Coordinates of C-alpha atoms and ligand atoms in Angstrom, one line a residue:
M8 CA 19.2 35.7 -54.0
V9 CA 15.6 34.0 -52.5
T10 CA 15.2 31.0 -55.5
R11 CA 11.4 30.3 -56.5
D12 CA 11.5 27.2 -54.4
Q13 CA 12.6 28.3 -51.5
A14 CA 10.0 30.8 -51.2
M15 CA 7.5 28.6 -51.8
R16 CA 8.9 26.2 -49.2
M17 CA 8.9 29.3 -46.9
E18 CA 4.9 30.6 -47.5
G19 CA 3.2 29.8 -44.7
R20 CA 5.6 28.7 -42.5
L21 CA 5.2 27.2 -39.1
Q22 CA 7.6 27.6 -37.0
V23 CA 8.3 27.0 -32.8
F24 CA 10.2 28.7 -30.0
S25 CA 10.6 28.1 -26.5
G26 CA 11.9 30.0 -23.5
N27 CA 12.8 28.0 -20.4
A28 CA 10.3 27.5 -18.5
N29 CA 9.6 24.3 -19.6
L30 CA 11.8 23.0 -22.9
A31 CA 10.9 19.1 -22.5
L32 CA 7.8 19.5 -23.5
A33 CA 8.6 22.3 -26.3
T34 CA 10.9 20.1 -27.8
D35 CA 8.0 16.9 -27.8
I36 CA 5.1 19.0 -29.1
A37 CA 7.8 19.9 -32.2
A38 CA 8.7 16.4 -32.6
C39 CA 4.7 15.7 -32.8
L40 CA 4.8 18.1 -35.7
N41 CA 8.2 16.9 -37.8
L42 CA 10.5 19.8 -36.8
N43 CA 13.1 21.0 -34.2
L44 CA 12.2 23.7 -32.5
G45 CA 13.4 27.3 -33.4
R46 CA 16.6 28.3 -32.3
A47 CA 17.3 31.0 -29.8
L48 CA 18.7 32.6 -27.6
V49 CA 17.4 32.8 -24.1
S50 CA 18.9 33.9 -21.2
T51 CA 19.4 36.7 -18.7
F52 CA 22.6 39.3 -18.4
K53 CA 24.9 40.0 -15.7
N54 CA 21.8 42.7 -14.5
G55 CA 19.7 39.7 -14.7
E56 CA 17.6 41.5 -17.4
T57 CA 16.5 38.9 -19.5
R58 CA 18.5 38.6 -23.1
I59 CA 16.8 36.4 -26.1
K60 CA 18.2 36.8 -29.6
I61 CA 15.9 35.0 -32.5
E62 CA 19.3 32.3 -34.4
E63 CA 16.9 32.6 -37.3
N64 CA 14.7 33.9 -39.9
V65 CA 10.5 34.4 -39.2
R66 CA 10.2 36.7 -41.8
G67 CA 6.7 36.2 -42.8
S68 CA 6.3 32.7 -40.6
D69 CA 3.0 32.2 -38.6
V70 CA 5.4 31.5 -35.9
F71 CA 4.7 29.6 -32.1
I72 CA 6.3 30.2 -29.0
V73 CA 5.6 27.9 -26.1
Q74 CA 6.3 29.2 -22.3
P75 CA 4.1 27.9 -19.8
T76 CA 4.1 30.9 -16.8
C77 CA 5.3 28.7 -14.3
T78 CA 7.6 28.9 -11.8
P79 CA 10.4 31.0 -12.1
V80 CA 6.7 32.9 -12.3
N81 CA 8.1 36.6 -13.2
D82 CA 11.2 35.6 -14.8
N83 CA 9.2 33.3 -17.7
L84 CA 6.6 35.4 -18.2
M85 CA 9.4 38.3 -19.0
Q86 CA 11.1 35.7 -21.6
L87 CA 7.3 34.7 -23.1
L88 CA 7.1 39.3 -23.2
I89 CA 10.3 39.5 -24.4
L90 CA 10.5 36.8 -26.9
I91 CA 6.9 37.7 -28.5
D92 CA 8.8 41.3 -28.9
A93 CA 11.3 39.9 -30.2
V94 CA 10.0 38.1 -33.7
K95 CA 7.8 40.9 -34.0
R96 CA 10.6 42.9 -34.9
A97 CA 11.7 39.7 -37.2
S98 CA 9.0 40.5 -39.0
A99 CA 7.1 37.1 -38.1
A100 CA 3.2 37.5 -39.7
R101 CA 1.6 35.5 -37.1
I102 CA 2.5 35.3 -33.4
T103 CA 0.3 32.5 -31.2
A104 CA 1.9 32.4 -27.2
V105 CA 1.4 29.1 -26.8
I106 CA 1.1 29.0 -22.5
P107 CA -0.3 25.7 -21.4
Y108 CA 0.2 27.2 -17.4
Y109 CA -1.7 30.5 -17.3
G110 CA 0.4 31.8 -14.3
Y111 CA -1.5 35.3 -12.2
A112 CA -4.9 33.0 -12.6
K113 CA -6.1 32.8 -9.6
Q114 CA -5.8 36.1 -9.1
E115 CA -8.8 36.9 -11.9
K116 CA -11.4 38.9 -9.1
K117 CA -10.7 41.8 -6.3
T118 CA -11.5 39.5 -3.3
T119 CA -11.0 42.5 -1.1
G120 CA -10.8 46.3 -2.2
R121 CA -7.4 47.6 -3.1
E122 CA -6.7 44.5 -4.5
P123 CA -4.8 44.1 -8.3
I124 CA -6.4 41.9 -10.8
S125 CA -3.2 40.5 -12.1
A126 CA -4.4 37.6 -14.2
K127 CA -5.7 40.4 -16.6
L128 CA -2.6 42.7 -16.1
V129 CA -0.8 39.6 -17.2
A130 CA -3.3 39.6 -20.5
N131 CA -2.7 42.9 -21.2
L132 CA 1.2 42.7 -21.5
I133 CA 1.1 39.6 -23.4
R134 CA -1.2 41.7 -26.3
T135 CA 0.7 44.7 -26.2
A136 CA 4.0 42.8 -26.9
G137 CA 2.3 41.8 -29.8
A138 CA 0.7 38.7 -29.7
H139 CA -2.0 37.7 -32.0
R140 CA -3.7 34.4 -30.3
V141 CA -3.5 32.4 -27.6
L142 CA -3.2 28.7 -27.1
T143 CA -3.7 27.9 -23.2
M144 CA -5.1 24.9 -21.1
D145 CA -7.2 24.4 -18.0
L146 CA -7.2 28.1 -17.2
H147 CA -8.5 27.9 -13.5
A148 CA -11.0 30.7 -14.0
P149 CA -12.2 30.3 -18.1
A150 CA -13.7 34.2 -17.6
I151 CA -9.9 34.8 -18.3
E152 CA -10.6 34.0 -21.6
G153 CA -12.5 37.4 -21.7
F154 CA -9.4 39.4 -20.5
F155 CA -8.0 39.5 -24.1
D156 CA -8.5 41.0 -27.0
I157 CA -6.9 38.6 -29.2
P158 CA -8.5 34.7 -29.8
V159 CA -7.8 32.8 -27.2
D160 CA -8.1 28.9 -27.9
H161 CA -8.5 26.7 -24.8
L162 CA -7.8 23.4 -24.7
Q163 CA -8.9 20.5 -22.0
A164 CA -6.8 17.6 -19.8
G165 CA -9.4 16.2 -18.9
Q166 CA -10.2 13.4 -21.6
L167 CA -6.3 12.3 -21.1
L168 CA -6.8 12.0 -17.6
S169 CA -10.1 10.6 -17.5
D170 CA -8.6 7.9 -20.0
Y171 CA -5.8 7.0 -17.1
V172 CA -8.0 6.9 -14.5
R173 CA -10.6 4.2 -16.5
S174 CA -7.8 2.2 -17.2
L175 CA -7.2 1.3 -13.4
N176 CA -10.2 -0.3 -13.3
L177 CA -11.6 1.3 -10.2
K178 CA -15.1 -0.9 -8.8
D179 CA -18.1 1.8 -8.6
P180 CA -15.9 5.1 -7.9
V181 CA -16.2 8.5 -6.8
V182 CA -15.2 11.4 -8.2
I183 CA -14.8 14.1 -6.1
S184 CA -15.0 18.3 -6.2
P185 CA -12.3 19.4 -3.5
D186 CA -14.4 22.6 -3.7
A187 CA -17.3 24.4 -5.3
G188 CA -16.0 26.1 -8.0
G189 CA -14.8 23.0 -9.6
V190 CA -17.7 21.2 -10.1
G191 CA -18.2 21.5 -13.0
R192 CA -14.5 19.6 -14.2
A193 CA -15.9 16.9 -12.1
N194 CA -18.8 16.7 -13.2
I195 CA -17.8 16.0 -16.3
F196 CA -15.4 13.9 -15.3
R197 CA -17.6 11.3 -13.7
E198 CA -19.3 11.2 -16.7
R199 CA -16.0 10.1 -18.8
I200 CA -15.4 7.1 -16.4
G201 CA -19.1 6.2 -15.5
A202 CA -18.4 7.3 -11.3
S203 CA -20.8 9.3 -8.6
L204 CA -20.1 12.9 -7.8
A205 CA -19.9 14.3 -4.6
I206 CA -18.0 17.5 -3.4
I207 CA -16.3 18.8 -0.4
A208 CA -16.5 22.3 1.1
K209 CA -12.8 24.0 1.5
Q210 CA -12.2 27.2 3.5
R211 CA -9.0 28.9 3.6
P212 CA -8.4 30.7 7.0
R213 CA -5.0 32.4 5.2
P214 CA -3.3 32.0 2.1
D215 CA -1.9 28.9 1.5
A216 CA -3.6 27.4 3.8
V217 CA -6.5 24.5 3.4
E218 CA -10.0 23.8 6.1
M219 CA -12.1 20.7 4.9
L220 CA -15.8 21.6 5.9
E221 CA -18.4 19.4 4.9
M222 CA -19.0 17.1 2.0
V223 CA -22.2 16.3 -0.1
G224 CA -21.9 12.8 -1.5
D225 CA -21.1 9.5 -0.1
V226 CA -18.3 7.5 -0.4
K227 CA -18.4 4.8 2.0
G228 CA -17.0 1.3 1.0
R229 CA -15.5 3.0 -2.5
P230 CA -12.5 4.4 -4.5
A231 CA -12.2 8.1 -4.7
V232 CA -11.1 10.0 -7.1
I233 CA -10.7 14.4 -6.9
V234 CA -10.2 16.6 -9.8
D235 CA -8.6 19.6 -9.6
D236 CA -7.3 22.0 -11.7
M237 CA -4.3 22.5 -10.3
I238 CA -1.9 21.6 -7.3
S239 CA 0.2 24.2 -5.6
T240 CA 1.3 23.3 -1.9
G241 CA -1.0 20.0 -1.8
G242 CA -2.6 21.0 0.4
T243 CA -6.0 20.9 -0.3
L244 CA -5.5 16.9 -2.0
V245 CA -3.8 16.3 1.3
E246 CA -6.4 17.7 3.6
A247 CA -9.4 16.0 1.1
A248 CA -7.9 12.3 1.6
R249 CA -7.8 12.3 5.0
S250 CA -11.4 13.2 5.3
L251 CA -12.5 11.1 2.2
L252 CA -10.7 7.8 4.6
Q253 CA -12.1 9.8 7.7
R254 CA -15.8 9.0 6.2
G255 CA -15.1 5.5 4.7
A256 CA -13.5 5.8 1.0
T257 CA -11.4 2.1 0.2
Q258 CA -8.4 4.7 -1.3
V259 CA -7.8 7.8 -2.3
Y260 CA -6.4 9.1 -6.2
A261 CA -6.4 12.4 -7.4
C262 CA -6.0 14.1 -10.2
A263 CA -5.1 17.6 -11.7
T264 CA -3.9 19.2 -15.2
H265 CA -0.7 21.7 -13.9
G266 CA 1.8 20.2 -10.9
I267 CA 3.3 23.7 -9.7
F268 CA 4.6 21.8 -6.1
A269 CA 4.8 24.9 -4.6
G270 CA 7.2 24.5 -1.7
D271 CA 7.2 21.6 -0.3
G272 CA 4.0 20.0 -2.4
I273 CA 5.6 17.0 -3.8
S274 CA 7.3 15.8 -0.1
A275 CA 3.1 16.3 0.9
L276 CA 2.3 14.2 -1.8
R277 CA 5.0 11.4 -1.2
D278 CA 3.9 11.5 2.5
S279 CA 0.1 11.8 1.9
E280 CA -1.9 9.0 1.4
L281 CA -3.1 9.4 -1.6
V282 CA -2.2 5.8 -3.6
E283 CA -1.5 8.3 -7.4
T284 CA -1.9 11.3 -8.2
I285 CA -2.1 11.6 -12.1
I286 CA -1.1 14.9 -13.1
T287 CA 0.0 16.1 -17.2
D288 CA 3.6 18.0 -18.2
T289 CA 2.1 21.0 -18.3
I290 CA 4.9 22.0 -15.8
P291 CA 8.0 20.9 -15.4
L292 CA 8.2 18.1 -12.8
D293 CA 10.8 17.8 -10.3
P294 CA 13.1 14.9 -10.2
S295 CA 12.0 14.2 -6.5
A296 CA 8.9 13.2 -7.7
A297 CA 9.9 9.6 -8.8
N298 CA 9.2 9.0 -5.2
A299 CA 5.6 10.9 -4.4
R300 CA 3.8 7.8 -6.7
I301 CA 2.6 11.0 -9.2
K302 CA 2.0 9.8 -12.5
S303 CA 2.7 12.3 -15.3
I304 CA 0.9 11.8 -18.4
S305 CA 2.0 14.5 -21.9
V306 CA -0.1 17.2 -23.2
A307 CA 2.0 17.2 -26.3
P308 CA 0.1 15.6 -28.9
L309 CA -2.9 17.1 -27.6
F310 CA -0.8 21.1 -27.8
A311 CA 0.9 19.7 -31.4
E312 CA -3.0 18.8 -33.0
A313 CA -3.9 22.3 -31.8
I314 CA -1.2 24.3 -33.3
L315 CA -1.8 22.1 -36.4
R316 CA -5.4 23.3 -36.9
I317 CA -5.0 26.9 -36.2
H318 CA -1.5 26.9 -38.5
K319 CA -4.0 25.5 -41.4
D320 CA -7.6 27.1 -40.0
L321 CA -9.2 24.6 -39.5
S322 CA -11.8 24.0 -36.3
L323 CA -10.4 23.1 -32.9
S324 CA -14.1 21.9 -31.8
A325 CA -13.0 17.9 -32.3
L326 CA -10.1 18.4 -29.4
F327 CA -12.5 20.5 -26.7
H328 CA -15.5 17.7 -26.9
N329 CA -13.8 14.3 -27.3
Ligands
LIG17 C1 -8.2 26.4 -5.9 O1 -9.4 27.0 -6.2 C2 -7.9 25.1 -7.1 O2 -8.4 25.0 -8.0 C3 -6.6 24.2 -6.8 O3 -7.8 23.7 -5.5 C4 -5.8 25.5 -5.2 O4 -5.2 25.8 -5.9 C5 -4.8 24.1 -4.8 O5 -4.0 24.3 -3.9 P1 -3.5 24.1 -2.6 O6 -2.0 23.3 -3.6 O7 -2.4 24.8 -2.8 O8 -4.3 23.6 -1.6

């Protein structure tokens, strides 16, 4: 029999669960909320199917499931979907999918005939599994928010990254957008650190290959800071750094929210001319990054604050426009 005291304590209870994609981040988020992660078995059956079991009561709870859909993308996505299904069937009152990095985001439109729009399919899957809300960060294309028919809170890491760059006290820096699509993001960053803006035109002759074409703006005799949303193979940053130094930049830094580091991405940065690459911990960082001049900044406090505000039905605007 549940006592009146227990019932009052359980009312509106906030619980944070995690898949295996980024346990360190999920644990840090829970710690910022003065919570332990909810107990759940997240594993794989011998036949390769994802195996989930929620090991504590979630009935009537406000449940947040932290799971970036980073590599291995499909396994992490399935863990997220099945975790959502499990807490839904265990009678959670509300389920928020906390997806610090949203995989498949670059497949948000058809670039030629007979291609899928996989980012929309993933949104459908998350909704169908039973999520009531999504909390995410720096979607590759903001329009992906509209792929969901449930509320999406879209955090940005720009403030954290620009605070770090400001602390470097670079003299008269130039912020670089490595492609036309990133100009808006780079411009906000530029305002935050008091820099000017330059834009590089990038071309992809084939998937995962990069060529720098033209640059608008001047970097001669000044430090350059490349701002991007994600680093995949590292090709964009490596080529951009080379091109900026050829154009007279004194040194080149790079910032990006999501460090995917596909394939040889980490060694590409280690062998590059970049002084330092600043990322966040939306995706776990391989230990081999230790000697690649990569600085990781935690987004856990920001996610914890957002979770608390969602739980208490408070506005999140202050977190978007600081
Ligand atoms: C592209 O539109 C993105 O904003 C990044 O520039 C891109 O994903 C980086 O990929 P990579 O590191 O493979 O060049």
